[in-house]
Amino acid sequence: MNILILGSGGREHALAWKLAQSPEAKQIFIAPGNAGTALTGTNVPINPTDFEALKTFVIEKEVEMVVVGPEIPLINGISDFFKQDKLLHDIRVVGPGSKGAQLEGSKDFAKHFMKKYGIPTAAYATFTAETVKEGEKFLETLHPPYVLKADGPAAGKGVLILDNLDAAKTELQNMLLKAKFGKASGKVVIEEYLNGIELSVFILTDGKDYLLLPEAKDYKRIGMGDTGPNTGGMGSVSPVPFANEIFMQKVKEQIIEPTLQGLQEENIPYTGFIFFGLMNVNDNPYVIEYNCRMGDPEAESVIPRIKNDLLEVFDNLTQGKLSESNLEIDERYAASVMLVSEGYPGKYQTGKVIKGLDNLNNCIVYYAGTSRDVEHDQMKTSGGRVLAITAFGDTLKEALQNAYSNVEQINFEGKYYRQDLGFDLQ
Ligand code: AMP
Ligand code: GLY
């Protein structure tokens, strides 16, 4: 089968790496991909939101399955576009239609959905430019810190957490009246602050059945000890020690199952990943957010723990017979450390030569913001998040040690990484 993967990060490299191991995979294309996906498949210079260009390409290359990495093509309706097109409707798409993707595409939709189906989440209210004064009054009823969320997708930047009431009111005005996050902050969700420890839980679902993937913990802040600005993610570990059987049973009963039931009751078909961003508050799970895709950098520690032929699982998923698949999971710990460019998540330089990639052992390298300089036969940095180095261990500590000893072998000017992944779990 020919497969097209959409996206260009470490997550997409992990997907390409995994799917390439299937005996059923013929050609794997990645649009637009990166220097790492080019080692596993063929990069195609098409923007994942250019549906017409994708259509031409999949017809020409006889692609039978499209695996969507990032959320924007899903929110924009790529899955519906394929289903509704005479020439494309037999092509399997891993990823929900735009209605299902609203779980991620609209915080207001997601919060309303959770409230309706009794799924534990922070108390909230939604405001618009017309109701900004009511929003300010609502803030006065809450205790700090104050959580403000742009309703729409804002590239992971749309959540503000503020300690001070006046600052929260000012930011509410900036979002609603001054379009701080453009169209995304046309509506703002204000919610109660949840105090706890976060984790990411993933399922694959065909709308009826689901497979629980290994859970993971992602380290979002740039600085040691979870300090400084949020990033796309500085690394991940899987499994998460506190996600024990009792906790995961609560996640299934209180969160996963009511979510699937809610989707059915709303007549929203769903084929793909659901990513539950959870907060563990005194051993009880609450949903912070839904995503309609795999996480990045969680994919880089979760996917290598899946022993199955993932293409076979996707095959069952997209034929609505996921109940025929069972996941086999590697019991070991996986740790994935992200190497980033100095300055990220702010301004950073690119084009730095990456050295030491030949000195690694006992790890997997997933490439993100990288490009290949063909003329000089060199790998160069081309983004903020550059490489994810994943390693296994029988304990979390050992997995981290294995990852870090390889991280030290790699060099590029301005290389930065967090040296404390897992600090909160040991
Ligand atoms: P989100 O984009 O919804 O994942 O939010 C970004 C980050 O803000 C999350 O990963 C949490 O660390 C934090 N966050 C979001 N909502 C809350 C909340 N209600 N209470 C505490 N922290 C939150
Ligand atoms: N790691 C968080 C995300 O993918 O959104």
Short mmCIF file of C-alpha atoms and ligand atoms in Angstrom, two decimals:
data_model
loop_
_atom_site.label_atom_id
_atom_site.label_comp_id
_atom_site.label_asym_id
_atom_site.label_seq_id
_atom_site.Cartn_x
_atom_site.Cartn_y
_atom_site.Cartn_z
CA MET A 1 0.00 0.00 0.00
CA ASN A 2 1.21 3.53 -0.76
CA ILE A 3 0.85 5.89 2.17
CA LEU A 4 0.95 9.65 2.49
CA ILE A 5 1.80 11.17 5.86
CA LEU A 6 1.05 14.86 6.37
CA GLY A 7 3.30 17.02 8.54
CA SER A 8 6.96 17.84 9.11
CA GLY A 9 7.88 17.20 12.73
CA GLY A 10 9.37 14.50 14.91
CA ARG A 11 5.89 12.99 15.25
CA GLU A 12 5.66 12.50 11.50
CA HIS A 13 9.15 11.00 11.40
CA ALA A 14 8.08 8.55 14.14
CA LEU A 15 4.96 7.64 12.13
CA ALA A 16 6.96 7.19 8.92
CA TRP A 17 9.62 5.14 10.73
CA LYS A 18 6.95 2.87 12.21
CA LEU A 19 4.83 2.45 9.08
CA ALA A 20 7.94 1.72 7.01
CA GLN A 21 8.47 -1.41 9.15
CA SER A 22 5.24 -2.93 7.85
CA PRO A 23 5.61 -5.55 5.12
CA GLU A 24 2.44 -4.10 3.58
CA ALA A 25 3.95 -0.62 3.14
CA LYS A 26 5.08 0.03 -0.41
CA GLN A 27 5.90 3.67 -0.88
CA ILE A 28 5.73 6.17 1.96
CA PHE A 29 5.39 9.83 1.07
CA ILE A 30 5.61 12.66 3.56
CA ALA A 31 4.28 16.14 2.80
CA PRO A 32 6.26 18.21 3.39
CA GLY A 33 8.44 16.07 5.69
CA ASN A 34 11.94 16.89 6.92
CA ALA A 35 15.49 15.61 6.52
CA GLY A 36 14.68 12.57 8.67
CA THR A 37 11.52 11.50 6.88
CA ALA A 38 13.56 11.62 3.68
CA LEU A 39 15.63 8.76 5.11
CA THR A 40 12.51 6.60 5.56
CA GLY A 41 10.36 7.70 2.65
CA THR A 42 9.95 10.32 -0.03
CA ASN A 43 9.32 13.94 0.83
CA VAL A 44 6.79 15.81 -1.24
CA PRO A 45 6.79 19.62 -1.28
CA ILE A 46 3.05 20.08 -0.71
CA ASN A 47 1.49 22.09 2.08
CA PRO A 48 -0.84 19.80 4.12
CA THR A 49 -3.63 22.38 3.86
CA ASP A 50 -3.52 22.52 0.05
CA PHE A 51 -6.21 19.89 -0.51
CA GLU A 52 -6.35 20.25 -4.29
CA ALA A 53 -2.60 19.70 -4.63
CA LEU A 54 -2.87 16.67 -2.32
CA LYS A 55 -5.70 15.33 -4.47
CA THR A 56 -3.63 15.52 -7.64
CA PHE A 57 -0.71 13.87 -5.88
CA VAL A 58 -2.58 10.94 -4.30
CA ILE A 59 -4.29 10.11 -7.58
CA GLU A 60 -1.02 10.23 -9.50
CA LYS A 61 0.87 8.11 -6.96
CA GLU A 62 -1.99 5.71 -6.20
CA VAL A 63 -1.93 6.49 -2.51
CA GLU A 64 -4.39 4.35 -0.54
CA MET A 65 -3.99 5.78 2.93
CA VAL A 66 -3.45 9.29 4.28
CA VAL A 67 -2.21 9.69 7.85
CA VAL A 68 -2.68 13.21 9.15
CA GLY A 69 -0.08 14.36 11.70
CA PRO A 70 -1.02 17.93 12.69
CA GLU A 71 -4.42 19.36 13.61
CA ILE A 72 -4.89 22.16 11.08
CA PRO A 73 -5.66 19.99 8.01
CA LEU A 74 -8.15 18.05 10.16
CA ILE A 75 -9.84 21.18 11.50
CA ASN A 76 -9.95 22.47 7.90
CA GLY A 77 -11.80 19.31 6.86
CA ILE A 78 -9.32 17.18 4.95
CA SER A 79 -11.10 14.00 5.96
CA ASP A 80 -14.48 15.31 4.70
CA PHE A 81 -12.81 16.56 1.52
CA PHE A 82 -11.62 13.02 0.75
CA LYS A 83 -14.95 11.40 1.68
CA GLN A 84 -16.97 13.79 -0.46
CA ASP A 85 -14.83 13.54 -3.58
CA LYS A 86 -15.77 10.86 -6.14
CA LEU A 87 -12.13 10.17 -6.95
CA LEU A 88 -10.91 10.13 -3.37
CA HIS A 89 -13.61 8.57 -1.24
CA ASP A 90 -12.02 5.11 -1.21
CA ILE A 91 -8.76 6.45 0.17
CA ARG A 92 -8.49 5.78 3.89
CA VAL A 93 -7.82 8.79 6.08
CA VAL A 94 -6.46 8.41 9.60
CA GLY A 95 -7.95 11.48 11.25
CA PRO A 96 -11.45 12.71 12.01
CA GLY A 97 -13.68 14.99 9.93
CA SER A 98 -13.94 18.67 10.78
CA LYS A 99 -16.80 18.09 13.22
CA GLY A 100 -14.80 15.63 15.31
CA ALA A 101 -11.75 17.86 15.02
CA GLN A 102 -13.77 20.58 16.79
CA LEU A 103 -12.78 18.80 19.98
CA GLU A 104 -9.45 20.52 19.38
CA GLY A 105 -10.51 23.31 17.03
CA SER A 106 -12.85 25.02 19.48
CA LYS A 107 -12.23 25.14 23.22
CA ASP A 108 -15.81 26.35 23.67
CA PHE A 109 -17.14 23.32 21.75
CA ALA A 110 -14.94 20.97 23.78
CA LYS A 111 -15.94 22.49 27.13
CA HIS A 112 -19.63 22.41 26.20
CA PHE A 113 -19.28 18.78 25.10
CA MET A 114 -17.55 17.79 28.35
CA LYS A 115 -20.17 19.52 30.45
CA LYS A 116 -23.01 17.87 28.51
CA TYR A 117 -21.53 14.39 28.90
CA GLY A 118 -20.39 14.75 32.51
CA ILE A 119 -16.68 14.51 31.72
CA PRO A 120 -14.54 15.95 34.54
CA THR A 121 -12.97 19.27 33.52
CA ALA A 122 -12.36 22.69 35.07
CA ALA A 123 -15.46 24.88 35.61
CA TYR A 124 -15.69 27.52 32.89
CA ALA A 125 -17.62 30.22 31.05
CA THR A 126 -17.21 31.55 27.51
CA PHE A 127 -17.21 35.23 26.52
CA THR A 128 -17.21 37.30 23.31
CA ALA A 129 -16.50 40.96 22.47
CA GLU A 130 -20.13 41.76 23.39
CA THR A 131 -19.83 40.17 26.83
CA VAL A 132 -16.35 41.35 27.82
CA LYS A 133 -17.74 43.19 30.90
CA GLU A 134 -19.45 40.00 32.10
CA GLY A 135 -16.12 38.23 31.54
CA GLU A 136 -14.39 40.72 33.83
CA LYS A 137 -17.06 40.18 36.49
CA PHE A 138 -16.65 36.41 36.13
CA LEU A 139 -12.90 36.79 36.70
CA GLU A 140 -13.68 38.60 39.96
CA THR A 141 -15.52 35.52 41.23
CA LEU A 142 -12.48 33.27 40.68
CA HIS A 143 -9.33 32.78 42.70
CA PRO A 144 -5.93 33.29 41.05
CA PRO A 145 -4.25 32.07 38.96
CA TYR A 146 -6.64 32.94 36.12
CA VAL A 147 -6.77 30.76 33.01
CA LEU A 148 -7.77 32.42 29.71
CA LYS A 149 -8.03 30.34 26.53
CA ALA A 150 -8.52 31.52 22.98
CA ASP A 151 -11.36 29.45 21.54
CA GLY A 152 -9.69 28.63 18.22
CA PRO A 153 -6.36 27.12 17.22
CA ALA A 154 -3.43 29.41 18.06
CA ALA A 155 -0.41 27.16 17.47
CA GLY A 156 -0.23 26.20 21.14
CA LYS A 157 0.06 29.82 22.26
CA GLY A 158 -3.59 30.63 22.99
CA VAL A 159 -3.61 29.82 26.72
CA LEU A 160 -2.67 32.50 29.24
CA ILE A 161 -2.25 31.83 32.95
CA LEU A 162 -2.10 34.99 35.06
CA ASP A 163 -1.61 35.54 38.77
CA ASN A 164 -3.05 39.00 38.89
CA LEU A 165 -6.71 40.00 38.41
CA ASP A 166 -5.96 43.28 36.63
CA ALA A 167 -3.56 41.57 34.24
CA ALA A 168 -6.21 38.92 33.56
CA LYS A 169 -8.80 41.62 32.75
CA THR A 170 -6.35 43.41 30.45
CA GLU A 171 -5.52 40.19 28.60
CA LEU A 172 -9.21 39.35 28.28
CA GLN A 173 -9.70 42.71 26.58
CA ASN A 174 -6.64 42.17 24.39
CA MET A 175 -7.97 38.82 23.26
CA LEU A 176 -11.60 39.82 22.69
CA LEU A 177 -11.29 43.45 21.60
CA LYS A 178 -7.80 43.63 20.08
CA ALA A 179 -7.67 40.19 18.45
CA LYS A 180 -4.51 39.23 20.34
CA PHE A 181 -4.68 35.76 18.74
CA GLY A 182 -6.52 36.89 15.60
CA LYS A 183 -9.76 35.07 14.84
CA ALA A 184 -8.86 32.40 17.41
CA SER A 185 -9.61 34.78 20.28
CA GLY A 186 -13.00 35.93 18.97
CA LYS A 187 -14.31 33.85 21.85
CA VAL A 188 -12.45 33.28 25.10
CA VAL A 189 -12.96 30.48 27.61
CA ILE A 190 -12.17 31.48 31.19
CA GLU A 191 -11.70 28.52 33.46
CA GLU A 192 -10.90 27.43 36.96
CA TYR A 193 -7.22 26.68 37.60
CA LEU A 194 -6.50 23.00 38.27
CA ASN A 195 -3.61 22.18 40.54
CA GLY A 196 -1.96 18.86 39.77
CA ILE A 197 0.38 17.01 37.48
CA GLU A 198 -0.27 16.64 33.77
CA LEU A 199 -0.17 13.61 31.52
CA SER A 200 -1.18 12.75 27.98
CA VAL A 201 -3.43 9.79 27.20
CA PHE A 202 -4.10 8.61 23.65
CA ILE A 203 -6.57 6.36 21.96
CA LEU A 204 -7.19 5.24 18.43
CA THR A 205 -10.89 4.94 17.71
CA ASP A 206 -13.15 4.08 14.79
CA GLY A 207 -16.04 5.70 16.68
CA LYS A 208 -17.21 2.37 18.12
CA ASP A 209 -14.22 0.66 19.67
CA TYR A 210 -10.97 2.05 20.90
CA LEU A 211 -7.40 1.00 21.57
CA LEU A 212 -5.60 2.59 24.47
CA LEU A 213 -2.06 3.60 23.52
CA PRO A 214 0.71 3.98 26.08
CA GLU A 215 0.35 7.19 28.07
CA ALA A 216 3.14 9.76 28.19
CA LYS A 217 4.28 12.87 29.93
CA ASP A 218 5.41 15.84 27.93
CA TYR A 219 7.68 18.63 29.23
CA LYS A 220 6.31 21.85 27.76
CA ARG A 221 8.32 24.61 29.42
CA ILE A 222 11.69 25.66 28.05
CA GLY A 223 13.47 25.82 31.41
CA MET A 224 14.62 23.36 34.02
CA GLY A 225 12.05 22.58 36.72
CA ASP A 226 9.19 23.51 34.37
CA THR A 227 10.01 27.21 34.22
CA GLY A 228 9.94 29.82 31.47
CA PRO A 229 7.75 30.03 28.38
CA ASN A 230 5.80 27.16 26.85
CA THR A 231 7.28 25.40 23.85
CA GLY A 232 5.93 22.77 21.48
CA GLY A 233 7.41 20.26 23.91
CA MET A 234 10.97 19.62 25.14
CA GLY A 235 10.73 15.87 25.45
CA SER A 236 8.54 13.09 26.76
CA VAL A 237 8.59 9.91 28.77
CA SER A 238 6.36 6.84 28.63
CA PRO A 239 4.93 5.13 30.69
CA VAL A 240 4.00 7.59 33.44
CA PRO A 241 4.53 5.97 36.85
CA PHE A 242 1.51 7.56 38.56
CA ALA A 243 -0.82 6.39 35.79
CA ASN A 244 -1.40 3.11 37.60
CA GLU A 245 -4.24 0.68 37.03
CA ILE A 246 -6.66 2.45 39.38
CA PHE A 247 -5.97 5.84 37.83
CA MET A 248 -6.27 4.51 34.28
CA GLN A 249 -9.54 2.79 35.15
CA LYS A 250 -10.90 6.21 36.15
CA VAL A 251 -9.60 7.67 32.88
CA LYS A 252 -11.42 4.98 30.92
CA GLU A 253 -14.70 5.15 32.80
CA GLN A 254 -14.92 8.87 33.46
CA ILE A 255 -13.26 10.26 30.35
CA ILE A 256 -12.63 7.95 27.38
CA GLU A 257 -15.91 6.06 27.36
CA PRO A 258 -18.19 9.09 27.93
CA THR A 259 -16.26 10.93 25.19
CA LEU A 260 -16.95 8.15 22.68
CA GLN A 261 -20.57 7.94 23.80
CA GLY A 262 -20.90 11.71 23.42
CA LEU A 263 -19.51 11.58 19.88
CA GLN A 264 -22.02 8.86 18.99
CA GLU A 265 -24.93 10.77 20.52
CA GLU A 266 -23.91 13.89 18.62
CA ASN A 267 -23.70 11.82 15.42
CA ILE A 268 -20.07 12.71 14.95
CA PRO A 269 -18.21 9.89 13.18
CA TYR A 270 -14.60 9.65 14.30
CA THR A 271 -11.68 7.75 12.80
CA GLY A 272 -8.32 8.54 14.29
CA PHE A 273 -6.44 9.52 17.39
CA ILE A 274 -7.91 11.29 20.38
CA PHE A 275 -5.34 12.86 22.66
CA PHE A 276 -6.62 13.61 26.15
CA GLY A 277 -4.51 16.26 27.88
CA LEU A 278 -5.21 15.41 31.51
CA MET A 279 -4.47 16.86 34.92
CA ASN A 280 -4.15 14.45 37.82
CA VAL A 281 -5.72 16.31 40.75
CA ASN A 282 -5.41 14.25 43.94
CA ASP A 283 -5.56 10.99 41.96
CA ASN A 284 -8.55 12.08 39.91
CA PRO A 285 -8.23 12.82 36.18
CA TYR A 286 -9.59 16.05 34.65
CA VAL A 287 -9.50 16.98 30.97
CA ILE A 288 -7.44 20.08 30.26
CA GLU A 289 -7.84 19.74 26.51
CA TYR A 290 -8.67 17.38 23.70
CA ASN A 291 -6.54 17.07 20.59
CA CYS A 292 -7.65 15.29 17.43
CA ARG A 293 -4.17 13.87 16.64
CA MET A 294 -1.11 12.35 18.27
CA GLY A 295 1.05 14.57 20.45
CA ASP A 296 4.49 15.80 19.55
CA PRO A 297 6.89 15.04 21.37
CA GLU A 298 4.73 12.29 22.93
CA ALA A 299 4.69 10.31 19.67
CA GLU A 300 8.46 9.98 19.92
CA SER A 301 8.20 7.96 23.16
CA VAL A 302 4.80 6.30 22.56
CA ILE A 303 5.13 4.99 19.00
CA PRO A 304 8.39 3.08 19.58
CA ARG A 305 6.68 1.24 22.45
CA ILE A 306 4.01 -0.17 20.13
CA LYS A 307 5.09 -3.61 18.96
CA ASN A 308 2.29 -4.14 16.44
CA ASP A 309 2.40 -3.54 12.73
CA LEU A 310 0.85 -0.05 12.89
CA LEU A 311 -0.24 -0.19 9.27
CA GLU A 312 -2.34 -3.25 10.05
CA VAL A 313 -3.90 -1.38 12.98
CA PHE A 314 -4.62 1.65 10.75
CA ASP A 315 -6.06 -0.71 8.18
CA ASN A 316 -8.57 -2.08 10.69
CA LEU A 317 -9.20 1.39 12.07
CA THR A 318 -10.14 2.87 8.72
CA GLN A 319 -12.36 -0.11 7.86
CA GLY A 320 -14.34 0.33 11.08
CA LYS A 321 -13.10 -2.96 12.51
CA LEU A 322 -10.70 -1.81 15.15
CA SER A 323 -12.07 -4.49 17.49
CA GLU A 324 -9.94 -6.94 15.46
CA SER A 325 -6.72 -5.29 16.65
CA ASN A 326 -5.04 -5.62 20.02
CA LEU A 327 -2.04 -3.58 20.95
CA GLU A 328 1.14 -5.18 22.19
CA ILE A 329 3.21 -2.76 24.19
CA ASP A 330 6.90 -2.86 25.03
CA GLU A 331 7.02 -2.90 28.85
CA ARG A 332 10.20 -0.86 28.99
CA TYR A 333 10.39 2.87 29.59
CA ALA A 334 11.04 5.17 26.67
CA ALA A 335 12.45 8.66 27.10
CA SER A 336 12.72 11.19 24.33
CA VAL A 337 14.84 14.31 24.68
CA MET A 338 14.29 17.21 22.31
CA LEU A 339 17.30 19.18 21.09
CA VAL A 340 16.34 22.72 20.21
CA SER A 341 17.96 25.83 18.76
CA GLU A 342 19.18 28.47 21.22
CA GLY A 343 16.53 31.16 21.59
CA TYR A 344 13.57 28.86 20.93
CA PRO A 345 10.60 29.35 21.53
CA GLY A 346 11.54 32.95 20.70
CA LYS A 347 13.83 33.95 17.82
CA TYR A 348 16.55 31.48 16.83
CA GLN A 349 19.03 30.93 14.02
CA THR A 350 18.95 28.07 11.53
CA GLY A 351 21.39 26.51 9.09
CA LYS A 352 23.73 25.17 11.79
CA VAL A 353 25.60 22.00 10.88
CA ILE A 354 24.58 18.99 13.02
CA LYS A 355 27.55 16.82 13.99
CA GLY A 356 27.88 13.51 15.79
CA LEU A 357 24.92 11.70 14.30
CA ASP A 358 27.22 8.78 13.42
CA ASN A 359 28.41 8.36 17.03
CA LEU A 360 25.10 7.21 18.48
CA ASN A 361 24.14 3.83 19.77
CA ASN A 362 21.19 2.31 21.55
CA CYS A 363 18.82 5.12 20.59
CA ILE A 364 16.44 6.26 17.87
CA VAL A 365 16.81 9.67 16.27
CA TYR A 366 13.58 11.34 15.16
CA TYR A 367 14.26 14.42 13.09
CA ALA A 368 12.18 17.58 13.32
CA GLY A 369 13.47 20.99 12.15
CA THR A 370 16.27 19.72 9.95
CA SER A 371 17.26 19.97 6.32
CA ARG A 372 19.82 18.20 4.25
CA ASP A 373 22.53 20.18 2.56
CA VAL A 374 23.00 17.89 -0.43
CA GLU A 375 25.97 19.76 -1.85
CA HIS A 376 28.06 19.32 1.32
CA ASP A 377 26.35 16.10 2.46
CA GLN A 378 25.46 17.63 5.82
CA MET A 379 22.45 17.77 8.09
CA LYS A 380 21.54 21.28 9.16
CA THR A 381 19.10 22.81 11.61
CA SER A 382 16.05 24.43 10.03
CA GLY A 383 13.70 24.93 12.96
CA GLY A 384 13.29 25.50 16.69
CA ARG A 385 12.85 21.88 17.65
CA VAL A 386 15.61 20.05 15.80
CA LEU A 387 15.95 16.40 16.89
CA ALA A 388 14.27 14.04 19.35
CA ILE A 389 16.56 11.37 20.79
CA THR A 390 14.60 8.39 22.11
CA ALA A 391 16.04 5.56 24.19
CA PHE A 392 14.69 2.63 26.19
CA GLY A 393 15.49 1.40 29.69
CA ASP A 394 14.13 -1.02 32.24
CA THR A 395 13.59 1.95 34.54
CA LEU A 396 12.78 5.54 33.78
CA LYS A 397 16.20 6.52 35.08
CA GLU A 398 17.96 4.10 32.74
CA ALA A 399 15.91 5.23 29.74
CA LEU A 400 16.81 8.85 30.49
CA GLN A 401 20.50 8.00 30.97
CA ASN A 402 20.56 6.17 27.65
CA ALA A 403 18.91 9.11 25.90
CA TYR A 404 21.15 11.74 27.53
CA SER A 405 24.40 9.88 26.81
CA ASN A 406 23.50 10.03 23.11
CA VAL A 407 22.30 13.63 23.31
CA GLU A 408 25.79 14.56 24.49
CA GLN A 409 27.32 13.09 21.33
CA ILE A 410 25.37 15.43 19.08
CA ASN A 411 26.51 18.97 18.50
CA PHE A 412 25.34 22.02 16.66
CA GLU A 413 25.94 25.65 17.44
CA GLY A 414 23.36 26.83 19.97
CA LYS A 415 22.22 23.33 20.93
CA TYR A 416 19.94 23.41 23.99
CA TYR A 417 17.98 20.71 25.79
CA ARG A 418 16.38 20.20 29.15
CA GLN A 419 18.59 18.14 31.42
CA ASP A 420 15.89 17.34 33.95
CA LEU A 421 13.22 15.34 32.11
CA GLY A 422 11.42 13.03 34.50
CA PHE A 423 12.45 15.18 37.49
CA ASP A 424 8.87 15.20 38.78
CA LEU A 425 8.32 11.46 38.45
CA GLN A 426 11.14 9.79 40.36
P1 AMP B 1 -3.65 23.83 26.49
O1 AMP B 1 -3.19 24.57 25.26
O2 AMP B 1 -5.12 23.80 26.71
O3 AMP B 1 -2.97 22.48 26.61
O4 AMP B 1 -3.03 24.63 27.71
C1 AMP B 1 -1.65 24.87 27.80
C2 AMP B 1 -1.17 24.55 29.18
O5 AMP B 1 -1.79 25.41 30.14
C3 AMP B 1 -1.54 23.15 29.65
O6 AMP B 1 -0.64 22.21 29.22
C4 AMP B 1 -1.51 23.33 31.15
O7 AMP B 1 -0.19 23.27 31.63
C5 AMP B 1 -2.00 24.73 31.35
N1 AMP B 1 -3.44 24.75 31.65
C6 AMP B 1 -4.46 24.81 30.78
N2 AMP B 1 -5.64 24.83 31.42
C7 AMP B 1 -5.37 24.78 32.74
C8 AMP B 1 -6.17 24.77 33.92
N3 AMP B 1 -7.50 24.83 33.88
N4 AMP B 1 -5.54 24.69 35.10
C9 AMP B 1 -4.19 24.65 35.18
N5 AMP B 1 -3.38 24.67 34.10
C10 AMP B 1 -3.95 24.73 32.89
N1 GLY B 2 2.70 17.83 23.22
C1 GLY B 2 1.52 18.59 23.13
C2 GLY B 2 0.92 18.62 21.80
O1 GLY B 2 1.26 17.90 20.87
O2 GLY B 2 0.00 19.41 21.63
#
